[in-house]
Amino acid sequence: MKPGMKIIIILSSIVLFWGSVFYFVGCSDKPQDRAVEVAKSALMASVDNPESVKIIGISRPDSVFGREYVSMEEKMALSMTMMKINEKVMKETNGMEDFDPDNKEVTKLMERQMSAMSALRTLATSNGMDALAKKPFNGWKVKIEFEAQTDGGKPYRSEYWFILDKEARCVIKSFEIPLI
């Protein structure tokens, strides 16, 4: 074998090897992309009327560290949203004086608000010394804002939050925030 031929074979082997490595790394399924797809399918499985769902926006997947799924800024924004919904319910029911349990729209809104408040309480963490410690990467967070209709045909807007595992293969936690 000619000496030049050995070099050509070695160089082409190296190029072929590294080319295949870059191909497989570049074409692999990224957890961020998978997180969005898993969140979309979980949304469709979570709502009462999936045929009516119109997705308005999807957040970019955000990293979650430890068990703190919601940042302080997000908690404040969610609290403000809950206050607005509470004001709307109080206005429509005259401070609960004229509450009509047969009014499905208000009843459903109250149910969704109470469910969201319950989820927020479970996500609240203490701000002790452990809060300052750096936490390990624990998964992904995806928020989907959507419009849909109840089984009765009444339209509503919500934001669904999905917390996924590290590989973005399954939903660990999810909760719905009603929007006005």
Tab-separated table of C-alpha atoms in Angstrom:
chain	number	residue	atom	x	y	z
A	1	MET	CA	0.000	0.000	0.000
A	2	LYS	CA	1.303	3.432	-0.887
A	3	PRO	CA	2.153	5.783	2.007
A	4	GLY	CA	-0.185	8.441	0.610
A	5	MET	CA	-3.049	5.933	0.544
A	6	LYS	CA	-2.685	5.240	4.305
A	7	ILE	CA	-2.997	8.934	5.077
A	8	ILE	CA	-6.089	9.232	2.864
A	9	ILE	CA	-7.727	6.237	4.573
A	10	ILE	CA	-6.902	7.577	8.052
A	11	LEU	CA	-8.169	11.082	7.223
A	12	SER	CA	-11.364	9.802	5.622
A	13	SER	CA	-11.935	7.514	8.638
A	14	ILE	CA	-11.532	10.462	10.995
A	15	VAL	CA	-13.873	12.639	8.927
A	16	LEU	CA	-16.437	9.832	8.708
A	17	PHE	CA	-16.253	9.148	12.459
A	18	TRP	CA	-16.589	12.793	13.552
A	19	GLY	CA	-19.198	13.478	10.892
A	20	SER	CA	-21.373	10.666	12.227
A	21	VAL	CA	-20.871	11.857	15.820
A	22	PHE	CA	-21.975	15.402	14.911
A	23	TYR	CA	-24.894	14.030	12.895
A	24	PHE	CA	-26.222	11.928	15.779
A	25	VAL	CA	-25.719	14.695	18.331
A	26	GLY	CA	-27.317	17.325	16.085
A	27	CYS	CA	-30.284	15.171	15.091
A	28	SER	CA	-31.001	13.838	18.548
A	29	ASP	CA	-34.327	14.730	20.127
A	30	LYS	CA	-33.705	17.779	22.335
A	31	PRO	CA	-35.456	17.769	25.720
A	32	GLN	CA	-36.674	21.352	25.189
A	33	ASP	CA	-38.474	20.405	21.968
A	34	ARG	CA	-39.853	17.256	23.551
A	35	ALA	CA	-41.059	19.293	26.578
A	36	VAL	CA	-43.278	21.419	24.337
A	37	GLU	CA	-44.749	18.387	22.569
A	38	VAL	CA	-45.408	16.528	25.839
A	39	ALA	CA	-47.018	19.668	27.314
A	40	LYS	CA	-49.301	20.051	24.277
A	41	SER	CA	-50.499	16.452	24.487
A	42	ALA	CA	-50.952	16.762	28.269
A	43	LEU	CA	-53.046	19.899	27.712
A	44	MET	CA	-55.352	18.071	25.328
A	45	ALA	CA	-55.727	15.266	27.868
A	46	SER	CA	-56.418	17.719	30.713
A	47	VAL	CA	-59.225	19.878	29.318
A	48	ASP	CA	-62.895	18.883	29.196
A	49	ASN	CA	-63.389	19.769	25.533
A	50	PRO	CA	-60.085	19.232	23.633
A	51	GLU	CA	-61.693	19.821	20.226
A	52	SER	CA	-62.367	23.452	21.149
A	53	VAL	CA	-58.822	24.260	22.328
A	54	LYS	CA	-57.109	27.100	20.497
A	55	ILE	CA	-53.514	27.582	21.639
A	56	ILE	CA	-52.637	31.275	21.916
A	57	GLY	CA	-49.048	30.965	23.084
A	58	ILE	CA	-46.448	28.537	24.379
A	59	SER	CA	-43.540	29.625	26.541
A	60	ARG	CA	-40.034	28.479	25.826
A	61	PRO	CA	-39.171	25.583	28.124
A	62	ASP	CA	-37.581	26.958	31.278
A	63	SER	CA	-35.211	25.061	33.557
A	64	VAL	CA	-36.440	23.996	36.980
A	65	PHE	CA	-33.985	23.638	39.852
A	66	GLY	CA	-34.870	21.637	42.928
A	67	ARG	CA	-38.539	21.710	43.849
A	68	GLU	CA	-39.008	25.435	43.290
A	69	TYR	CA	-41.138	25.286	40.177
A	70	VAL	CA	-42.369	28.872	40.334
A	71	SER	CA	-40.115	31.918	40.744
A	72	MET	CA	-40.980	34.763	43.104
A	73	GLU	CA	-41.908	37.020	40.151
A	74	GLU	CA	-44.222	34.325	38.787
A	75	LYS	CA	-45.821	33.873	42.216
A	76	MET	CA	-46.533	37.597	42.386
A	77	ALA	CA	-48.015	37.633	38.866
A	78	LEU	CA	-50.160	34.596	39.674
A	79	SER	CA	-51.372	36.215	42.888
A	80	MET	CA	-52.392	39.333	40.955
A	81	THR	CA	-54.280	37.172	38.442
A	82	MET	CA	-56.096	35.396	41.275
A	83	MET	CA	-57.031	38.767	42.804
A	84	LYS	CA	-58.532	39.924	39.483
A	85	ILE	CA	-60.565	36.730	39.205
A	86	ASN	CA	-61.717	37.106	42.804
A	87	GLU	CA	-62.819	40.688	42.053
A	88	LYS	CA	-64.738	39.487	38.992
A	89	VAL	CA	-66.522	36.771	40.989
A	90	MET	CA	-67.375	39.219	43.774
A	91	LYS	CA	-68.691	41.755	41.253
A	92	GLU	CA	-70.845	39.201	39.422
A	93	THR	CA	-72.269	37.789	42.656
A	94	ASN	CA	-72.595	41.120	44.517
A	95	GLY	CA	-70.110	40.051	47.180
A	96	MET	CA	-71.570	36.519	47.195
A	97	GLU	CA	-74.949	37.968	48.230
A	98	ASP	CA	-76.528	36.976	44.908
A	99	PHE	CA	-74.609	33.745	44.379
A	100	ASP	CA	-76.556	31.390	42.134
A	101	PRO	CA	-75.235	27.809	42.152
A	102	ASP	CA	-77.091	27.226	38.878
A	103	ASN	CA	-74.937	29.856	37.118
A	104	LYS	CA	-72.479	27.422	35.552
A	105	GLU	CA	-70.136	30.128	34.234
A	106	VAL	CA	-69.448	31.648	37.668
A	107	THR	CA	-69.411	28.244	39.349
A	108	LYS	CA	-66.832	26.867	36.883
A	109	LEU	CA	-64.701	30.010	37.244
A	110	MET	CA	-64.778	29.647	41.033
A	111	GLU	CA	-63.831	25.967	40.778
A	112	ARG	CA	-60.911	26.761	38.482
A	113	GLN	CA	-59.782	29.590	40.772
A	114	MET	CA	-59.913	27.400	43.886
A	115	SER	CA	-57.992	24.674	42.083
A	116	ALA	CA	-55.340	27.202	41.023
A	117	MET	CA	-55.051	28.593	44.561
A	118	SER	CA	-54.649	25.084	45.926
A	119	ALA	CA	-51.873	24.403	43.407
A	120	LEU	CA	-50.156	27.672	44.331
A	121	ARG	CA	-50.255	26.796	48.023
A	122	THR	CA	-48.624	23.428	47.365
A	123	LEU	CA	-45.918	25.131	45.297
A	124	ALA	CA	-45.128	27.691	47.989
A	125	THR	CA	-41.760	26.974	49.555
A	126	SER	CA	-40.225	28.283	52.730
A	127	ASN	CA	-37.542	30.937	52.371
A	128	GLY	CA	-35.186	29.573	55.003
A	129	MET	CA	-31.467	28.910	54.635
A	130	ASP	CA	-32.220	26.077	52.196
A	131	ALA	CA	-33.610	28.618	49.732
A	132	LEU	CA	-30.141	30.148	49.330
A	133	ALA	CA	-28.459	26.835	48.514
A	134	LYS	CA	-27.926	26.036	44.855
A	135	LYS	CA	-30.315	23.319	43.745
A	136	PRO	CA	-29.652	20.734	41.012
A	137	PHE	CA	-31.362	20.794	37.628
A	138	ASN	CA	-34.619	18.922	38.063
A	139	GLY	CA	-36.625	19.337	34.864
A	140	TRP	CA	-38.510	21.716	32.613
A	141	LYS	CA	-41.412	24.150	32.940
A	142	VAL	CA	-43.727	24.945	30.004
A	143	LYS	CA	-46.694	27.340	30.087
A	144	ILE	CA	-49.447	27.170	27.477
A	145	GLU	CA	-52.025	29.934	27.145
A	146	PHE	CA	-55.194	28.817	25.400
A	147	GLU	CA	-58.850	29.479	24.739
A	148	ALA	CA	-61.438	26.718	24.914
A	149	GLN	CA	-65.086	26.054	25.562
A	150	THR	CA	-66.674	24.261	28.468
A	151	ASP	CA	-68.894	21.250	27.847
A	152	GLY	CA	-71.799	23.705	27.882
A	153	GLY	CA	-70.239	25.780	25.089
A	154	LYS	CA	-69.121	28.755	27.216
A	155	PRO	CA	-65.735	30.168	26.120
A	156	TYR	CA	-62.910	30.667	28.619
A	157	ARG	CA	-59.194	31.530	28.645
A	158	SER	CA	-56.575	29.838	30.768
A	159	GLU	CA	-52.902	29.232	31.167
A	160	TYR	CA	-51.809	25.687	31.924
A	161	TRP	CA	-48.433	25.122	33.573
A	162	PHE	CA	-46.622	21.838	33.077
A	163	ILE	CA	-43.600	20.737	35.105
A	164	LEU	CA	-41.725	17.922	33.353
A	165	ASP	CA	-38.875	15.596	34.321
A	166	LYS	CA	-35.241	16.080	33.195
A	167	GLU	CA	-35.687	14.202	29.935
A	168	ALA	CA	-39.061	15.895	29.302
A	169	ARG	CA	-40.757	12.537	28.890
A	170	CYS	CA	-43.478	12.868	31.540
A	171	VAL	CA	-45.397	15.553	33.414
A	172	ILE	CA	-44.577	15.701	37.127
A	173	LYS	CA	-47.030	18.456	38.054
A	174	SER	CA	-49.552	20.558	36.221
A	175	PHE	CA	-52.032	23.238	37.141
A	176	GLU	CA	-54.391	25.634	35.416
A	177	ILE	CA	-54.550	29.374	35.969
A	178	PRO	CA	-57.827	30.932	34.770
A	179	LEU	CA	-57.399	34.198	32.862
A	180	ILE	CA	-59.847	37.024	32.324
